[in-house]
Structures are given as structure tokens and as C-alpha cells.
XYZ file of N, CA and C in Angstrom:
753
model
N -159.892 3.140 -23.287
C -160.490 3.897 -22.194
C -159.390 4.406 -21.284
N -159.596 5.874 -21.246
C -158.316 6.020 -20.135
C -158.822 6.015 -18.700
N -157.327 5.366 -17.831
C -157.708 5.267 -17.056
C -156.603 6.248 -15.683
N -157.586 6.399 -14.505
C -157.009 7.595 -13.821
C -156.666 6.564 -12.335
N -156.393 7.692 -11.397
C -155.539 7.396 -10.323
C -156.430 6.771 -9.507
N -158.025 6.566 -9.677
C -158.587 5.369 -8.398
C -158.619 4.352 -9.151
N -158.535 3.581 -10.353
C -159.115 2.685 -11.169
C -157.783 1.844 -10.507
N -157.700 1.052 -10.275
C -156.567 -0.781 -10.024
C -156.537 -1.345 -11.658
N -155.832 -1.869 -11.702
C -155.301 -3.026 -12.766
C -154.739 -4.167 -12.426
N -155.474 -5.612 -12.443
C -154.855 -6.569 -11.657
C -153.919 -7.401 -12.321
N -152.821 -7.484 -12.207
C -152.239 -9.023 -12.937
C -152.673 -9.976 -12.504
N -153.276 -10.703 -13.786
C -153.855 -11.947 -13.768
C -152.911 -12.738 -13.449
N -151.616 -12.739 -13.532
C -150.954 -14.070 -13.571
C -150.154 -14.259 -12.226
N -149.798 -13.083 -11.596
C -148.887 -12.435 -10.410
C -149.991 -12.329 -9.292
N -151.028 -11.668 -9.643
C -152.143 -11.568 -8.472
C -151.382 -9.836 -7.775
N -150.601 -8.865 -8.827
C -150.741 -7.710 -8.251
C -151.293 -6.440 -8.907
N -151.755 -5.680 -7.834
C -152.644 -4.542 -8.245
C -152.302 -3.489 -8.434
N -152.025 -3.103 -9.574
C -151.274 -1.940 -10.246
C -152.132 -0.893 -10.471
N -151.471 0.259 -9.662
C -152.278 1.392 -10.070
C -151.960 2.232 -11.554
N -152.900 3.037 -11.864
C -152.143 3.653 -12.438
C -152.577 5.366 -12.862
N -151.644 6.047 -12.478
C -151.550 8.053 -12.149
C -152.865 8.585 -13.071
N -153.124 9.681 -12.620
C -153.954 11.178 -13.579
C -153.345 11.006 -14.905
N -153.567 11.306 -15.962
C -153.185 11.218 -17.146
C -152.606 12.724 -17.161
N -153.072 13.893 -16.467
C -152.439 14.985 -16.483
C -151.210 15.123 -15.524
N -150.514 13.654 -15.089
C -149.646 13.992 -13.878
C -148.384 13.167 -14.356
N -147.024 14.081 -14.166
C -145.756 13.477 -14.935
C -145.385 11.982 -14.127
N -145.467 11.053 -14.763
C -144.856 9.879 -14.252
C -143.425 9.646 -14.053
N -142.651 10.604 -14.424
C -141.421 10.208 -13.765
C -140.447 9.152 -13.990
N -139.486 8.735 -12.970
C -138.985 7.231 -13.041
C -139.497 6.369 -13.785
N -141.311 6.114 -13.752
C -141.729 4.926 -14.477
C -141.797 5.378 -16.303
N -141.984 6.475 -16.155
C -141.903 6.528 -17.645
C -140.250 6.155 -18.190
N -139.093 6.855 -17.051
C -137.525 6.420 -17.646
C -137.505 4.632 -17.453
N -138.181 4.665 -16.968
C -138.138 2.400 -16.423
C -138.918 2.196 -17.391
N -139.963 2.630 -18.226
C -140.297 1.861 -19.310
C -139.669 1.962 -20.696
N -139.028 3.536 -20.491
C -138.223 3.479 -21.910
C -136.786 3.015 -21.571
N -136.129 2.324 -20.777
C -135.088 1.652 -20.436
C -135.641 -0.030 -21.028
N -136.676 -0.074 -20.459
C -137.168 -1.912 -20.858
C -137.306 -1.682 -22.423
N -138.229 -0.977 -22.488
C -138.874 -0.658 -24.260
C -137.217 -0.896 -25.069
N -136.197 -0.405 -24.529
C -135.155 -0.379 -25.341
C -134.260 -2.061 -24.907
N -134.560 -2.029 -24.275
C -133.794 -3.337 -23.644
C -134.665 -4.402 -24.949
N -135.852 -4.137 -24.543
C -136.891 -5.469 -25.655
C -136.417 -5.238 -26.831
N -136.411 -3.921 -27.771
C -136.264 -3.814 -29.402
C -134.870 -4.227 -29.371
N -133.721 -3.435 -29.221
C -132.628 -4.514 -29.356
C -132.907 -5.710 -29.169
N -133.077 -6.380 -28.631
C -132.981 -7.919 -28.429
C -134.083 -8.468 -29.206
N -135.434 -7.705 -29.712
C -135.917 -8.597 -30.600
C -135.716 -8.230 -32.015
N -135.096 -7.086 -32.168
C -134.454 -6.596 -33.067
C -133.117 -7.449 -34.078
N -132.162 -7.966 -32.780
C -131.344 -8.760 -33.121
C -131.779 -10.216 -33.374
N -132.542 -10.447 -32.493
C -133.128 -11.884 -33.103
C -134.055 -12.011 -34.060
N -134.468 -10.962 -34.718
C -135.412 -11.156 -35.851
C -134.623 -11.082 -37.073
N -133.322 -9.996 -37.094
C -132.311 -10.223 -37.886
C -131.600 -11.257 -38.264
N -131.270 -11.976 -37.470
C -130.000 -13.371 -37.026
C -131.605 -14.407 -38.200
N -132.970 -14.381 -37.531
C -133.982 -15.329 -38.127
C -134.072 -15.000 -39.978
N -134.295 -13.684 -40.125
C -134.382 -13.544 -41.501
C -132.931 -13.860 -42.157
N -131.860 -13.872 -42.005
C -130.555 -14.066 -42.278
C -130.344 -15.631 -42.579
N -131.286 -16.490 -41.546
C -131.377 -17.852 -41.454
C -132.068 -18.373 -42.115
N -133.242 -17.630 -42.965
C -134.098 -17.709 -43.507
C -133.816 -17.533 -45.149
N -133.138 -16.656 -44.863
C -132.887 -16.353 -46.604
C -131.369 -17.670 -47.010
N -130.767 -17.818 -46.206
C -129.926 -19.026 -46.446
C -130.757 -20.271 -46.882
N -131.336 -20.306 -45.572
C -132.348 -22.148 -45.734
C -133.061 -22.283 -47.304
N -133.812 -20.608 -47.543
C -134.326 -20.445 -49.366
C -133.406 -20.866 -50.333
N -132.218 -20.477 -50.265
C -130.740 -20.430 -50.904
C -130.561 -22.048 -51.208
N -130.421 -23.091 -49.808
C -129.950 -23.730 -49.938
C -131.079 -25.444 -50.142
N -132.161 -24.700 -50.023
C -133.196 -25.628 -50.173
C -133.131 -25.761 -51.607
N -132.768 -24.553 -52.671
C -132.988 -24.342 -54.041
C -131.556 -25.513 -54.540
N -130.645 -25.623 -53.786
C -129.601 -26.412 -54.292
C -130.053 -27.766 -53.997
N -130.439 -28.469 -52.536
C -130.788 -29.446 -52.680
C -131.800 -29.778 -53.177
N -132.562 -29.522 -53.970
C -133.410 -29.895 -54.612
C -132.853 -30.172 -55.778
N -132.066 -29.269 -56.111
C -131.352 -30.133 -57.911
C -130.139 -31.202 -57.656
N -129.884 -31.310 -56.322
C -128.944 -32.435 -56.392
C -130.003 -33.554 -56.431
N -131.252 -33.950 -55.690
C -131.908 -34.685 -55.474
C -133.213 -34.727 -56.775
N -132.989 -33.846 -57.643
C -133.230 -34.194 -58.718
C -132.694 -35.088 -59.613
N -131.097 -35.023 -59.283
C -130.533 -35.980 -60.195
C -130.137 -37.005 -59.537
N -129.627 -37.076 -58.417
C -129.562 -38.462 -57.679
C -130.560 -39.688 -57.432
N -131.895 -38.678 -57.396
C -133.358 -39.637 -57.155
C -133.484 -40.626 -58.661
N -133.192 -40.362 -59.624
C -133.175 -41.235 -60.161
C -132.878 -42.669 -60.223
N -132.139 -42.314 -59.185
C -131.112 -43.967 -59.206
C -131.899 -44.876 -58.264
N -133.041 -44.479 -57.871
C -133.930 -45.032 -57.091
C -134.520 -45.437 -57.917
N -135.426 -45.169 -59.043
C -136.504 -45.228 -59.911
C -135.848 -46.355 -60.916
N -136.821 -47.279 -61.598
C -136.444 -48.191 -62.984
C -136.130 -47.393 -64.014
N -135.341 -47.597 -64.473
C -135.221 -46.682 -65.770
C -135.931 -46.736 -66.991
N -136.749 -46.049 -66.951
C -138.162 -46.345 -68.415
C -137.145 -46.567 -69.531
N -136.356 -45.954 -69.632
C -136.021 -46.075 -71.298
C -135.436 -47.244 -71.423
N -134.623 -48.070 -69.965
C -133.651 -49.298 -70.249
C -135.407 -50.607 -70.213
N -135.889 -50.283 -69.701
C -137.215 -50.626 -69.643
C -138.046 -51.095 -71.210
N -137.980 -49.856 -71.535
C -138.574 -49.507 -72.781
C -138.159 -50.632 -73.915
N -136.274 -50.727 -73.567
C -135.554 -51.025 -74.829
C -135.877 -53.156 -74.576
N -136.279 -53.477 -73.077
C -136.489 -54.936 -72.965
C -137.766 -55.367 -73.530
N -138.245 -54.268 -73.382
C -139.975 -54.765 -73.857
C -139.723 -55.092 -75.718
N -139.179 -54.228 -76.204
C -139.012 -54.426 -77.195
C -137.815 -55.423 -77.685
N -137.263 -55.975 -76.904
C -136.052 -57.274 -77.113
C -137.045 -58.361 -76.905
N -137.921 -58.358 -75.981
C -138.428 -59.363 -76.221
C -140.172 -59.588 -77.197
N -140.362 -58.480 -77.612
C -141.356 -58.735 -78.973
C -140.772 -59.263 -80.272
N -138.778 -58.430 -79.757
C -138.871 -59.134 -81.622
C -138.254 -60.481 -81.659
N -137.622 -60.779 -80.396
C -137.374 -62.434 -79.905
C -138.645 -63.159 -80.338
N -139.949 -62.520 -79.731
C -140.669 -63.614 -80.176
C -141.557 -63.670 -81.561
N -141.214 -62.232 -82.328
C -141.996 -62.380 -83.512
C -140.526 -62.739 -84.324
N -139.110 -63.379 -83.897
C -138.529 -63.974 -84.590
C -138.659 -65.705 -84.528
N -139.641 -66.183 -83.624
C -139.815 -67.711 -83.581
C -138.786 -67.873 -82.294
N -138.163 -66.919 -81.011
C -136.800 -67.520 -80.645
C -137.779 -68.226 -79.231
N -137.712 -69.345 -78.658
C -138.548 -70.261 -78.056
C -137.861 -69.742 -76.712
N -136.499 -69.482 -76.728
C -135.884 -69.333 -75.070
C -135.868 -67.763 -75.338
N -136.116 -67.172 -74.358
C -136.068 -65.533 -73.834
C -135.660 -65.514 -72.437
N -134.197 -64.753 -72.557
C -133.727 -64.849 -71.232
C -134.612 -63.927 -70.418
N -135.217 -64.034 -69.268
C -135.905 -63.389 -68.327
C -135.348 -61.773 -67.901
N -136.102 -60.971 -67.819
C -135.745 -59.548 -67.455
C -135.223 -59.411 -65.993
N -134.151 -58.966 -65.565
C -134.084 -59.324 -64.427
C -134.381 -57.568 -63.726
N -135.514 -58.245 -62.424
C -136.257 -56.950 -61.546
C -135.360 -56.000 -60.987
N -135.997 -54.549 -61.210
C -135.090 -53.312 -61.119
C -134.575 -53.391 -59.392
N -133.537 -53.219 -58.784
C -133.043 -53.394 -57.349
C -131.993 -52.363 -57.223
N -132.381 -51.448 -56.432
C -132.087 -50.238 -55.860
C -130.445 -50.931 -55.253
N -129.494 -49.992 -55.504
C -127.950 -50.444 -54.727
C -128.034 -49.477 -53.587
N -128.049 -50.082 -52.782
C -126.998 -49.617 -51.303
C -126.781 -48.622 -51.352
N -125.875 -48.261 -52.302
C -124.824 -46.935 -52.349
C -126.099 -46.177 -52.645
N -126.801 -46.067 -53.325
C -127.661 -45.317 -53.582
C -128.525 -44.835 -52.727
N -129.091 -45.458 -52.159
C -130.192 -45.310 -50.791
C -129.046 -44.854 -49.953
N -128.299 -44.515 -49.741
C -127.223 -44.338 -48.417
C -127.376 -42.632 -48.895
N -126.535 -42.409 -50.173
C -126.482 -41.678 -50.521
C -127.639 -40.186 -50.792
N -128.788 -40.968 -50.939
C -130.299 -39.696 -50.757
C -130.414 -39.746 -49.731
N -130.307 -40.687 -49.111
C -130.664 -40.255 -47.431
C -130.312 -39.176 -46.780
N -129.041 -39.241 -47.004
C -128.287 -38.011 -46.925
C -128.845 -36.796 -47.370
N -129.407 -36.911 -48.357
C -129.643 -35.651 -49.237
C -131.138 -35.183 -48.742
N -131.726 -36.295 -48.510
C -132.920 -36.149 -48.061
C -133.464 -35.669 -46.565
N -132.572 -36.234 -45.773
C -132.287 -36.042 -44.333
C -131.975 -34.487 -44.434
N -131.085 -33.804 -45.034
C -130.272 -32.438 -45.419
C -131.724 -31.414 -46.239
N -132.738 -32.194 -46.928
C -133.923 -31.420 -47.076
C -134.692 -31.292 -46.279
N -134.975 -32.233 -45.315
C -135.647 -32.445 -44.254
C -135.351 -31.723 -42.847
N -134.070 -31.148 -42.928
C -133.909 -30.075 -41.749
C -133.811 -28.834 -42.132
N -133.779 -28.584 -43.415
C -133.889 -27.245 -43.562
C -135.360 -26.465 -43.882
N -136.204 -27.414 -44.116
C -137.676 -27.488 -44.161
C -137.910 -27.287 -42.814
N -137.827 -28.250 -42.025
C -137.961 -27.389 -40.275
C -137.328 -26.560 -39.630
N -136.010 -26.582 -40.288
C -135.620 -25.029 -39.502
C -136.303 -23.662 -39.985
N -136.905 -23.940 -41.741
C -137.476 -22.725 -42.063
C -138.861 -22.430 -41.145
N -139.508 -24.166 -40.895
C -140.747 -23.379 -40.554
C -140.553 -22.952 -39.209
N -139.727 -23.204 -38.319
C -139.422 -23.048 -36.620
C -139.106 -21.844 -37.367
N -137.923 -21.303 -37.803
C -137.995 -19.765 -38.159
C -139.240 -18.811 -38.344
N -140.326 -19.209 -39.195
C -141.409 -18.412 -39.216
C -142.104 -18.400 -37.804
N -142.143 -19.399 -37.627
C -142.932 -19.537 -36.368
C -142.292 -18.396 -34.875
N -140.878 -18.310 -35.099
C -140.057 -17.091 -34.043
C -140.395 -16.148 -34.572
N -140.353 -15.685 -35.873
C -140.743 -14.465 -36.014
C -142.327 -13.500 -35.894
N -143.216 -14.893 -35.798
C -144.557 -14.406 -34.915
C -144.150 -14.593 -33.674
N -143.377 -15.102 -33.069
C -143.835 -15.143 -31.757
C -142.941 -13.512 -31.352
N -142.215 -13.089 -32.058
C -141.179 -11.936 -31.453
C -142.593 -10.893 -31.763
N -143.178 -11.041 -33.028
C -144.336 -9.982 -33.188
C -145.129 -9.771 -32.364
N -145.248 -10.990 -31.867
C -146.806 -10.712 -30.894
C -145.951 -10.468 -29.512
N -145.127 -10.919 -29.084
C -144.417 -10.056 -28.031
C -144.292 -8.535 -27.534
N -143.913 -7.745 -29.294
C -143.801 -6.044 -29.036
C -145.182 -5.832 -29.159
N -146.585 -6.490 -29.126
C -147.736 -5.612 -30.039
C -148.887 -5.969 -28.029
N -149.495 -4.987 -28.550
C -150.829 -5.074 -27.369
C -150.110 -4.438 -25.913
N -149.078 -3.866 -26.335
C -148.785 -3.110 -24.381
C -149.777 -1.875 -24.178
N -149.572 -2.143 -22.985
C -150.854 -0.993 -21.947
C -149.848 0.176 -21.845
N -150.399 1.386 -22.208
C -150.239 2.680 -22.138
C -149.758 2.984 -21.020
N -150.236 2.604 -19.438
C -149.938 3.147 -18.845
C -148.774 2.766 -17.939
N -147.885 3.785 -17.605
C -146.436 2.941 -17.851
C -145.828 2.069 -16.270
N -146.665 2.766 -14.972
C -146.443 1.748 -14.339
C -146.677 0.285 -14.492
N -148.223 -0.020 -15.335
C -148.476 -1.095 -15.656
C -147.857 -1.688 -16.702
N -147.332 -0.629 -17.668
C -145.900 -1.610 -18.877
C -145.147 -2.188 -18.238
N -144.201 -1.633 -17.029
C -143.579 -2.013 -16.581
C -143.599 -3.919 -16.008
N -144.742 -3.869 -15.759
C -144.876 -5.173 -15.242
C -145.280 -6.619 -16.277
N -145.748 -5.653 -17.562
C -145.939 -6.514 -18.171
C -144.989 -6.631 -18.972
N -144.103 -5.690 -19.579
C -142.780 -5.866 -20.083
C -141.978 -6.621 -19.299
N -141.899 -7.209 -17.748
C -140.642 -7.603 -17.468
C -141.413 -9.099 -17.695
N -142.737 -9.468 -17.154
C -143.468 -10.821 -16.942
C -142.603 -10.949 -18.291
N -143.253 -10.312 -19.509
C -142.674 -11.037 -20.842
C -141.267 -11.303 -21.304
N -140.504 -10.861 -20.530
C -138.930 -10.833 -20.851
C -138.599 -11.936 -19.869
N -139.390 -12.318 -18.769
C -139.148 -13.933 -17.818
C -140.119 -14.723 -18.580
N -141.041 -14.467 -19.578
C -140.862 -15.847 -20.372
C -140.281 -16.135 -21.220
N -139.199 -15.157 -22.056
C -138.651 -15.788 -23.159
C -137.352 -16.209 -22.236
N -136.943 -15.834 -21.474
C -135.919 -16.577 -20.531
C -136.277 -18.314 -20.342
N -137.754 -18.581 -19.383
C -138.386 -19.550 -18.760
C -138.797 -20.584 -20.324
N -139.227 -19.948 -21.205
C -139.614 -20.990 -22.520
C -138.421 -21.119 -23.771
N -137.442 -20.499 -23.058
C -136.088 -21.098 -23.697
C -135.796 -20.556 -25.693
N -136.612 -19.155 -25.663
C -136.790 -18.578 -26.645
C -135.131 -18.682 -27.402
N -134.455 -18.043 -26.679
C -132.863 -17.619 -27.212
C -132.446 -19.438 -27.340
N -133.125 -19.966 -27.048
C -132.127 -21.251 -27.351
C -132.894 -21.605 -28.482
N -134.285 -21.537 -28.696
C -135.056 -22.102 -30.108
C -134.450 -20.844 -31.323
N -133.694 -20.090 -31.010
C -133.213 -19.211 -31.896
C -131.798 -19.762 -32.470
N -131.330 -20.597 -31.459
C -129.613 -20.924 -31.692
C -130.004 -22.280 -32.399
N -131.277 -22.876 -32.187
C -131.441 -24.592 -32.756
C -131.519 -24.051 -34.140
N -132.079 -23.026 -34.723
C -132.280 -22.778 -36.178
C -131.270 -22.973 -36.704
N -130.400 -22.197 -36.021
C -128.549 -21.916 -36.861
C -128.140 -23.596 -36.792
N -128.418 -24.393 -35.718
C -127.896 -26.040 -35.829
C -128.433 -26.713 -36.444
N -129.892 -26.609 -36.453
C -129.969 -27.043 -37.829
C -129.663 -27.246 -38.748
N -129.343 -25.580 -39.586
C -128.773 -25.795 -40.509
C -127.308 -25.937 -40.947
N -127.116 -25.897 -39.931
C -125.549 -26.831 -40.621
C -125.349 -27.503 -40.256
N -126.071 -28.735 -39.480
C -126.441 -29.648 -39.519
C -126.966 -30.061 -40.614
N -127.537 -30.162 -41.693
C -128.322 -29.807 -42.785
C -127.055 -29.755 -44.015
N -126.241 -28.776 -43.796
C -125.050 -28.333 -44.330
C -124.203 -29.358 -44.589
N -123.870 -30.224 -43.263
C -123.035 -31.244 -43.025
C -123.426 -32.861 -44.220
N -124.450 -33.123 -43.599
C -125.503 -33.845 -44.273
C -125.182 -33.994 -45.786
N -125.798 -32.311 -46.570
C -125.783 -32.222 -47.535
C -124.164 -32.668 -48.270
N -122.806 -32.000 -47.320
C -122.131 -31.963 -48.032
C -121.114 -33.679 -48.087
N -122.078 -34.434 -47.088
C -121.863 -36.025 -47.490
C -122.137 -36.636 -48.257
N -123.642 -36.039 -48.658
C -124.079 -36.600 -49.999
C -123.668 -35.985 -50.982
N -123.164 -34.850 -51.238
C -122.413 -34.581 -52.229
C -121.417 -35.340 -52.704
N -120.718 -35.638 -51.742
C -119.249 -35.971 -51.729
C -119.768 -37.258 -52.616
N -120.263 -38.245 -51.554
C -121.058 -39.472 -52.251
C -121.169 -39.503 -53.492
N -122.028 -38.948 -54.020
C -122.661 -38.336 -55.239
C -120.959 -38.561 -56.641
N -119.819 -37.671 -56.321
C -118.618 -37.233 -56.593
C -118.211 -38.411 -56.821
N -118.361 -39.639 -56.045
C -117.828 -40.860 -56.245
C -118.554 -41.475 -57.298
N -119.368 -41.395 -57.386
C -120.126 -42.485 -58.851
C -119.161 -41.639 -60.201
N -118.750 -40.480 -59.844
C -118.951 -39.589 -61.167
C -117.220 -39.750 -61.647
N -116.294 -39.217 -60.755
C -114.936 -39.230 -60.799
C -113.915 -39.192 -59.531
N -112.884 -40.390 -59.673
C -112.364 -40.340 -58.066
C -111.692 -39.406 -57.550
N -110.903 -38.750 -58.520
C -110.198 -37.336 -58.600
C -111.240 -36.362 -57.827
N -112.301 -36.137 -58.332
C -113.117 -35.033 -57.832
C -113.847 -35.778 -56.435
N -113.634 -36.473 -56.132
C -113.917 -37.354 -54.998
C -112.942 -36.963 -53.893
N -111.657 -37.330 -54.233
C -110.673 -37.018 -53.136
C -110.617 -35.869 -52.924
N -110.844 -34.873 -54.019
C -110.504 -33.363 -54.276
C -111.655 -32.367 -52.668
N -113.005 -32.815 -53.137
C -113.869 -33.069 -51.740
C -113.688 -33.136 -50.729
N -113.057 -34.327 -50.879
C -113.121 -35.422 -49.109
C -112.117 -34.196 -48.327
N -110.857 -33.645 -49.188
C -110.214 -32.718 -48.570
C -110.690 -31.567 -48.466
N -111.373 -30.623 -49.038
C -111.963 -29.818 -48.773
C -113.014 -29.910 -47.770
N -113.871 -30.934 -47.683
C -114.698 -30.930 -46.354
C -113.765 -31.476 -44.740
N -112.702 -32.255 -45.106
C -112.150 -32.249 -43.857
C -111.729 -31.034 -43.383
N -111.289 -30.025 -44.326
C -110.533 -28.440 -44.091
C -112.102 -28.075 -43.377
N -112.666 -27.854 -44.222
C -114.370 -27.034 -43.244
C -114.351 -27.825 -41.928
N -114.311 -29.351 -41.911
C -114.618 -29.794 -40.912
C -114.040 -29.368 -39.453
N -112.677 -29.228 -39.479
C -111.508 -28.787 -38.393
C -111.945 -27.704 -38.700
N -112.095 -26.729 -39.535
C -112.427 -25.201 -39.333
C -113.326 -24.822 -38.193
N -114.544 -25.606 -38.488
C -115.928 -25.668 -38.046
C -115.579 -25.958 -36.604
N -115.128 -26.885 -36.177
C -114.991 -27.406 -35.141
C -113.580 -26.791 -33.861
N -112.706 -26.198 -34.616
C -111.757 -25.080 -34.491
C -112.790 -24.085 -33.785
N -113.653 -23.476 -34.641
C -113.732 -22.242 -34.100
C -114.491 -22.502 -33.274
N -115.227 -23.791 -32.988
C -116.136 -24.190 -31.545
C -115.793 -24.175 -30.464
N -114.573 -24.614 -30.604
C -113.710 -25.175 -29.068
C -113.057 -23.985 -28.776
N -112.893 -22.896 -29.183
C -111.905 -21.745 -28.830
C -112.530 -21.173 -27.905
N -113.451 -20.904 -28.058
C -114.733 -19.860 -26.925
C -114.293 -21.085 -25.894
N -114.613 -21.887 -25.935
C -114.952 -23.107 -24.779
C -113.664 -22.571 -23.685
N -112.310 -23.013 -23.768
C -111.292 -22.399 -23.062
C -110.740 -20.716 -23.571
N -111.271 -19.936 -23.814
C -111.207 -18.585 -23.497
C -112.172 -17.754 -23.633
N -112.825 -16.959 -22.537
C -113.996 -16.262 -22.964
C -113.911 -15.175 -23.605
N -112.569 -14.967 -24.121
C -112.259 -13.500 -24.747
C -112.668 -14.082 -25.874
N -112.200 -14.815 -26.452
C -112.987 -15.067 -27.918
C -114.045 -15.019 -28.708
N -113.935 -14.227 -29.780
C -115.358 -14.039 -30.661
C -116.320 -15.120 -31.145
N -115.297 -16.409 -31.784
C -116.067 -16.811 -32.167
C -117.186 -17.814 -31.393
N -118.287 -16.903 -31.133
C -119.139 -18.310 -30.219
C -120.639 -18.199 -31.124
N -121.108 -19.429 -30.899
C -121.958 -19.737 -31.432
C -122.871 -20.628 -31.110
N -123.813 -21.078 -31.448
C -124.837 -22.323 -30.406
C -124.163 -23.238 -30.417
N -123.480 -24.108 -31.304
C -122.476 -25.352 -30.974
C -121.470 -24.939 -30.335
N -120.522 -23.552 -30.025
C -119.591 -23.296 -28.846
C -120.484 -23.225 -27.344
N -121.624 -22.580 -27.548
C -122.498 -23.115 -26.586
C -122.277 -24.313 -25.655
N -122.888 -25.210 -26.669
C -123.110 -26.527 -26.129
C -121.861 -27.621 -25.539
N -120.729 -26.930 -26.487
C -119.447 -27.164 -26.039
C -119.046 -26.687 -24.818
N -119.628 -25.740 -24.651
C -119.122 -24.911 -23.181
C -119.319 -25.409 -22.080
N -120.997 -25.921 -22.095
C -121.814 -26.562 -20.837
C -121.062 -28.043 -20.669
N -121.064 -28.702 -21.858
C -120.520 -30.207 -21.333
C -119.409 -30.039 -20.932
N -118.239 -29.656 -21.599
C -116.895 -29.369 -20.959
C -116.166 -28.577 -20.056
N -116.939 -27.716 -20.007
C -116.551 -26.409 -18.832
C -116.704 -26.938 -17.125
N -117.126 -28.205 -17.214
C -117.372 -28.764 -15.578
C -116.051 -29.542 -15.370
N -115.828 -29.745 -16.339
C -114.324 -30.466 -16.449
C -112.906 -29.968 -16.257
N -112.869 -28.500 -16.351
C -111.916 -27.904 -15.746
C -112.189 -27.005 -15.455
């Protein structure tokens, strides 16, 4: 329904009464103030819907790997049917040989190393499963953000900015940076239980690891702390973030 220059429009949430012009009369300023916001919003949900699908198609990527490591590691949890298989039959022909003593089967018991080791792997499936679904879940909420604005542009105005002080106030840009910590958080995880994993198999390819993830590790952590003491620096990221706030009071 269009609406003309006596009709009010109230914000419900503000309690103000927005008019809004003749439909035959140039709006002016408010039309350049809404296509200034309009552009201010698509970049920015533009970029964060990018950065989410980017995060998204990784977490697919890397969910597909841990799942075949934890295909083959989960075993070592489970009895082994076939070593299973081969007692049942040691002790039928023990006893269809007359043998009176049968040493007892001794009960299947999960090692340490093992349970340490999926945890890891499992813990590392378990965050990338929630970072995917917190990802879907941002990318409706960025949708329903651009969809349902009012035509008329003094009144965009007000409802475009209300909505740009709540993704400020509900901490949107930071549930965008937890995705990325997640997953490499997730990353980290995974690449312990790998390593783990490397040790049952060969020690060579064990050590070969342990050095390669210490190199990522100082990398990782390198490029965190750089932003922290210089703001010229590129590399920042939600963990240079978080680095920034705790340590930046400190000098």
C-alpha cells in the first residue's frame, strides 16, 4: 500500500514517528542516505557471507578426511571379530580333542593410547560439525537481514541503521570470527591425532610430523602476535584479535 505525506509510521522499538513524502515528490538527501547505508550493508554482508561459504566448503573438505582417519583408528576401540572368531574355534577343537584345561580367553580392554588418541579425532569431528552448523545458521541470519525493507526511504533509513546496531549489540562479527576458531581449532586437534595415529605405525614418520606441526605451530602463532604490536600489519585474524585485547593493556 503506498503511502503519502499525512500517513506516520511508528517504530515499534524506538517509539519514533516517521513520516513519509508524496510518492510524486523527489526525496533527496534521504534517498542519497539510503543508498549510502544500502551500500554500507551489501559490502559487509557481502563479505561475511563470502568469508562463511569459504568456511564452509573447508569444514565439507575436512569433515570428509576425518572421517577416514576415524574410520581406521575406531577400530582399536572395538574387539576384533576375527581374533575373536579364531578363540572360539581354539577352544571347540581343545575340547572335541578331550584337552580338560583350556586356558581362559582373556576380555577385550581398550589401551590408553587409543582412547587418547580418537578423542582427539573425535573432539576435531565434533567442532567442525558445529562450526558448519553455526555457519548455516549466519548465513540465514545475513538473509533475513537484507530481505523485508520499507520502500520508503526516510523510513529505510531508520530501519537500516536499528539493524546495523544489532549486529554490532548481538556480537554478529564476532560469531563470524568463532567459525574460523573453530576450525582450526578442529585443525589443531585433528593434526594431534594424526600425529598419534603416526606413532603406532612408524617412528620415522612420527618425528617427521612432530616437526612439521611444530613449523605450522610457530607459523600459526607468528602470524598472531604480529598484528598485536603493529597495526600496520596484515596478518590479523580472530585469534590476533583476541591476542590484541588481552595484551594490548599491557603496554
Amino acid at each position: 500500500m503506498t503511502l503519502f505525506r499525512d500517513e506516520k509510521l511508528l517504530d515499534e522499538e524506538e517509539g519514533i514517528a516517521v513520516g513519509c513524502y508524496d510518492k510524486h515528490e523527489t526525496y533527496g538527501p534521504w534517498d542519497q542516505l539510503t543508498n549510502m547505508l544500502g551500500l554500507r550493508d551489501k559490502q559487509q554482508v557481502d563479505a561475511w557471507m563470502g568469508e562463511v561459504d569459504s568456511l564452509l566448503t573447508f569444514s565439507a573438505l575436512f569433515l570428509t578426511v576425518i572421517t577416514i582417519f576415524i574410520g581406521t583408528s575406531g577400530n582399536s576401540l572395538q574387539p576384533d571379530n576375527a581374533k575373536a572368531a579364531v578363540d572360539v574355534l581354539y577352544i571347540i577343537s581343545k575340547q572335541l580333542n578331550g584337552t580338560q584345561t583350556i586356558a581362559p580367553v582373556e576380555p577385550f580392554q581398550r589401551e590408553l593410547f587409543d582412547v587418547i588418541l580418537n578423542s582427539f579425532l573425535f573432539a576435531a569431528l565434533l567442532l567442525c560439525l558445529i562450526s558448519s552448523g553455526l555457519g548455516l545458521w549466519v548465513k540465514e541470519w545475513l538473509r533475513e537481514y537484507m530481505l523485508d525493507l520499507p520502500y520508503c526511504p526516510r523510513e529505510l533509513v531508520h530501519v537500516q541503521q536499528r539493524r546495523h546496531k544489532g549486529l554490532q549489540n548481538w556480537c554478529l562479527r564476532e560469531i563470524v570470527a568463532m567459525i574460523s576458531f573453530l576450525l582450526q581449532l578442529a585443525v589443531a586437534l585433528f593434526n594431534t591425532g594424526m600425529t598419534l595415529f603416526t606413532f603406532k605405525l612408524d617412528i620415522t614418520l612420527y618425528w617427521v610430523l612432530i616437526g612439521m606441526s611444530g613449523f605450522w605451530a610457530v607459523l600459526t602463532w607468528g602470524t598472531a602476535f604480529f598484528p598485536v604490536f603493529s597495526t600496520h600489519c596484515p596478518y590479523k585474524s580472530p585469534l590476533s584479535n583476541v591476542l590484541y585485547r588481552l595484551l594490548r593493556p599491557l603496554y
